[in-house]
């Protein structure tokens, strides 16, 4: 025993190194992107507080762009109002139908931390459990898709950005209704990749891609991006399509969090099939 | 004792703040993510005890992790870098005695010494970071580009800050 202790003492530098590396690797392994420990719930309050104070300060420098974006979005929404449509009194009929249910509700949140240069990027928002945010809610901004909520503390949530290894979103080419999957292979934060579109379909550069609404997370028709490069890897029967994200993921300030009110029903139904 | 580590303690907090509030959010063309916080590990005095070197490196890595939702990643890379430090100092040529209160910086050790010392350690740090972050063989090329570009950029920032502080000291 004494010899063992003496041995450890003699190589204490190496053993301390080993212990610290093991602790780090355990921390990495325990934190899969789905589950985060109770401890991080507490630390998120601390880091979130610091990020909030910092972004309160820096957000002033981007007020002008943000105002423009909001004004543009307002203009677009004005166009959709019934007041903006040509109406013929005898033909229009407004029905206040309470059965016409709502599926999605939206909450505004501010980005208080964001990164785009890592392989796995996350975004922190200033909304959490207290505001009704839960995991698996979609996040987008007026220009396009942003990510999915993966963990929530009382006042904050972490969003898995589209620029992340684990991101997989169902999307389709608008013109053809062809469905595929969006992933990010690292590299430029302005571009993503669309997979699983069969190689016999005629796709053109410039085709727009938007969400399919099949994922139970994202509503339909949220803009994703435009096709830039189309090719087929040798031996594959599906296209690999490089596209440009419509949202500038490096300049996010305010985003919308989507709550799918029917999500539980949809998930239960799909589970009832896969269980068999 | 207090005087020797007072500056290091200050640097510890300043570098974490600089890293997580500014550097992690600056986009320099996509691939580049400089990790200037390793400057702290490079600048610890020659006579720092092994346990303090390892533990303070672990803590600064963990501090950065806390803010980037990457628990353990930077800690692992920093501890590895700290472990290699004494070996690299021996290889690069340690000062004969520490009595002169020499620091592992350009002012005391010269530019070439510091360049090789910093380059090896920063590369080791970024290598672990790249391997642990998400290693896939299909992405080996991309990982290699990230590794080289980010390490070079970190090295550049380290040397710039080294000169910035040196001028002030005189």
Tab-separated table of C-alpha atoms in Angstrom, chain B residues 31-163:
chain	number	residue	atom	x	y	z
B	31	UNK	CA	-14.159	28.517	-39.872
B	32	UNK	CA	-12.323	30.724	-37.443
B	33	UNK	CA	-12.953	30.524	-33.736
B	34	UNK	CA	-9.974	31.969	-31.869
B	35	UNK	CA	-9.565	30.819	-28.264
B	36	UNK	CA	-7.539	33.636	-26.781
B	37	UNK	CA	-8.282	32.445	-23.226
B	38	UNK	CA	-5.399	29.936	-23.481
B	39	UNK	CA	-3.161	33.017	-23.129
B	40	UNK	CA	-3.771	32.561	-19.392
B	41	UNK	CA	-2.194	29.080	-19.402
B	42	UNK	CA	0.758	30.263	-21.492
B	43	UNK	CA	1.558	33.172	-19.192
B	44	UNK	CA	1.473	31.381	-15.811
B	45	UNK	CA	4.910	31.846	-14.195
B	46	UNK	CA	7.627	29.222	-14.726
B	47	UNK	CA	7.631	28.199	-11.065
B	48	UNK	CA	3.886	27.488	-10.867
B	49	UNK	CA	3.324	24.170	-9.031
B	50	UNK	CA	1.961	21.328	-11.158
B	51	UNK	CA	-1.338	20.997	-9.299
B	52	UNK	CA	-2.074	24.707	-9.599
B	53	UNK	CA	-1.241	24.666	-13.306
B	54	UNK	CA	-3.611	21.755	-13.976
B	55	UNK	CA	-6.464	22.912	-11.753
B	56	UNK	CA	-6.444	26.547	-12.867
B	57	UNK	CA	-6.399	25.404	-16.503
B	58	UNK	CA	-9.292	23.063	-15.802
B	59	UNK	CA	-11.227	25.914	-14.194
B	60	UNK	CA	-10.699	28.410	-17.007
B	61	UNK	CA	-11.781	25.763	-19.522
B	62	UNK	CA	-14.856	24.983	-17.454
B	63	UNK	CA	-15.609	28.698	-17.171
B	64	UNK	CA	-15.636	29.048	-20.951
B	65	UNK	CA	-17.704	25.844	-21.272
B	66	UNK	CA	-20.340	27.229	-18.944
B	67	UNK	CA	-21.067	30.034	-21.392
B	68	UNK	CA	-20.975	28.090	-24.625
B	69	UNK	CA	-23.159	25.126	-23.699
B	70	UNK	CA	-20.255	22.729	-24.228
B	71	UNK	CA	-19.680	21.353	-20.721
B	72	UNK	CA	-16.264	19.695	-20.414
B	73	UNK	CA	-15.010	20.361	-23.921
B	74	UNK	CA	-12.769	23.354	-23.260
B	75	UNK	CA	-11.868	21.924	-19.844
B	76	UNK	CA	-10.495	18.739	-21.435
B	77	UNK	CA	-8.503	20.669	-24.046
B	78	UNK	CA	-7.098	23.106	-21.478
B	79	UNK	CA	-6.032	20.362	-19.047
B	80	UNK	CA	-4.261	18.545	-21.881
B	81	UNK	CA	-2.478	21.735	-22.848
B	82	UNK	CA	-1.454	22.382	-19.226
B	83	UNK	CA	-0.140	18.822	-18.944
B	84	UNK	CA	2.119	19.324	-21.963
B	85	UNK	CA	3.378	22.731	-20.800
B	86	UNK	CA	6.281	21.626	-18.548
B	87	UNK	CA	7.471	19.206	-21.247
B	88	UNK	CA	7.359	21.884	-23.948
B	89	UNK	CA	9.224	24.319	-21.687
B	90	UNK	CA	11.957	21.686	-21.152
B	91	UNK	CA	12.200	21.057	-24.912
B	92	UNK	CA	12.177	24.743	-25.823
B	93	UNK	CA	14.873	25.409	-23.252
B	94	UNK	CA	14.025	26.380	-19.681
B	95	UNK	CA	15.816	29.318	-18.071
B	96	UNK	CA	18.776	28.198	-15.937
B	97	UNK	CA	17.265	29.422	-12.685
B	98	UNK	CA	14.020	31.108	-11.785
B	99	UNK	CA	15.715	33.565	-9.452
B	100	UNK	CA	15.657	36.346	-12.033
B	101	UNK	CA	11.847	36.273	-11.882
B	102	UNK	CA	11.646	35.421	-15.584
B	103	UNK	CA	8.227	35.065	-17.214
B	104	UNK	CA	7.377	32.834	-20.181
B	105	UNK	CA	6.838	35.827	-22.457
B	106	UNK	CA	8.541	37.554	-25.362
B	107	UNK	CA	10.134	40.196	-23.111
B	108	UNK	CA	12.147	37.673	-21.111
B	109	UNK	CA	12.555	34.697	-23.426
B	110	UNK	CA	12.684	36.255	-26.885
B	111	UNK	CA	10.322	36.087	-29.835
B	112	UNK	CA	11.478	32.780	-31.327
B	113	UNK	CA	11.295	30.957	-28.020
B	114	UNK	CA	7.801	32.243	-27.348
B	115	UNK	CA	6.599	31.492	-30.880
B	116	UNK	CA	7.552	27.820	-30.774
B	117	UNK	CA	6.350	27.455	-27.165
B	118	UNK	CA	2.965	29.037	-27.897
B	119	UNK	CA	2.507	27.373	-31.303
B	120	UNK	CA	2.974	23.816	-30.008
B	121	UNK	CA	0.684	24.292	-27.013
B	122	UNK	CA	-2.060	26.095	-28.950
B	123	UNK	CA	-2.027	23.404	-31.629
B	124	UNK	CA	-2.323	20.684	-28.951
B	125	UNK	CA	-5.249	22.545	-27.370
B	126	UNK	CA	-7.114	23.015	-30.650
B	127	UNK	CA	-6.442	19.411	-31.662
B	128	UNK	CA	-8.200	18.051	-28.574
B	129	UNK	CA	-10.990	20.571	-29.082
B	130	UNK	CA	-11.499	19.450	-32.690
B	131	UNK	CA	-11.356	15.729	-31.878
B	132	UNK	CA	-13.781	15.907	-28.956
B	133	UNK	CA	-16.183	18.419	-30.487
B	134	UNK	CA	-17.497	16.035	-33.101
B	135	UNK	CA	-15.192	13.687	-34.822
B	136	UNK	CA	-16.441	12.066	-37.979
B	137	UNK	CA	-14.107	10.610	-40.571
B	138	UNK	CA	-16.244	12.057	-43.340
B	139	UNK	CA	-15.467	15.515	-42.024
B	140	UNK	CA	-11.729	14.989	-41.479
B	141	UNK	CA	-10.812	17.530	-44.150
B	142	UNK	CA	-13.092	20.170	-42.706
B	143	UNK	CA	-11.837	19.498	-39.178
B	144	UNK	CA	-8.241	19.850	-40.380
B	145	UNK	CA	-8.969	23.225	-42.002
B	146	UNK	CA	-10.731	24.442	-38.855
B	147	UNK	CA	-7.821	23.241	-36.724
B	148	UNK	CA	-5.132	24.998	-38.755
B	149	UNK	CA	-7.051	28.229	-39.299
B	150	UNK	CA	-8.278	28.577	-35.703
B	151	UNK	CA	-4.889	27.734	-34.163
B	152	UNK	CA	-3.093	30.222	-36.408
B	153	UNK	CA	-5.579	32.883	-35.525
B	154	UNK	CA	-5.315	32.177	-31.798
B	155	UNK	CA	-1.518	32.300	-32.080
B	156	UNK	CA	-1.717	35.624	-33.894
B	157	UNK	CA	-3.964	37.091	-31.185
B	158	UNK	CA	-1.713	35.739	-28.425
B	159	UNK	CA	1.377	37.341	-29.969
B	160	UNK	CA	-0.432	40.627	-30.585
B	161	UNK	CA	-1.628	40.771	-26.962
B	162	UNK	CA	1.860	39.837	-25.806
B	163	UNK	CA	3.299	42.893	-27.588
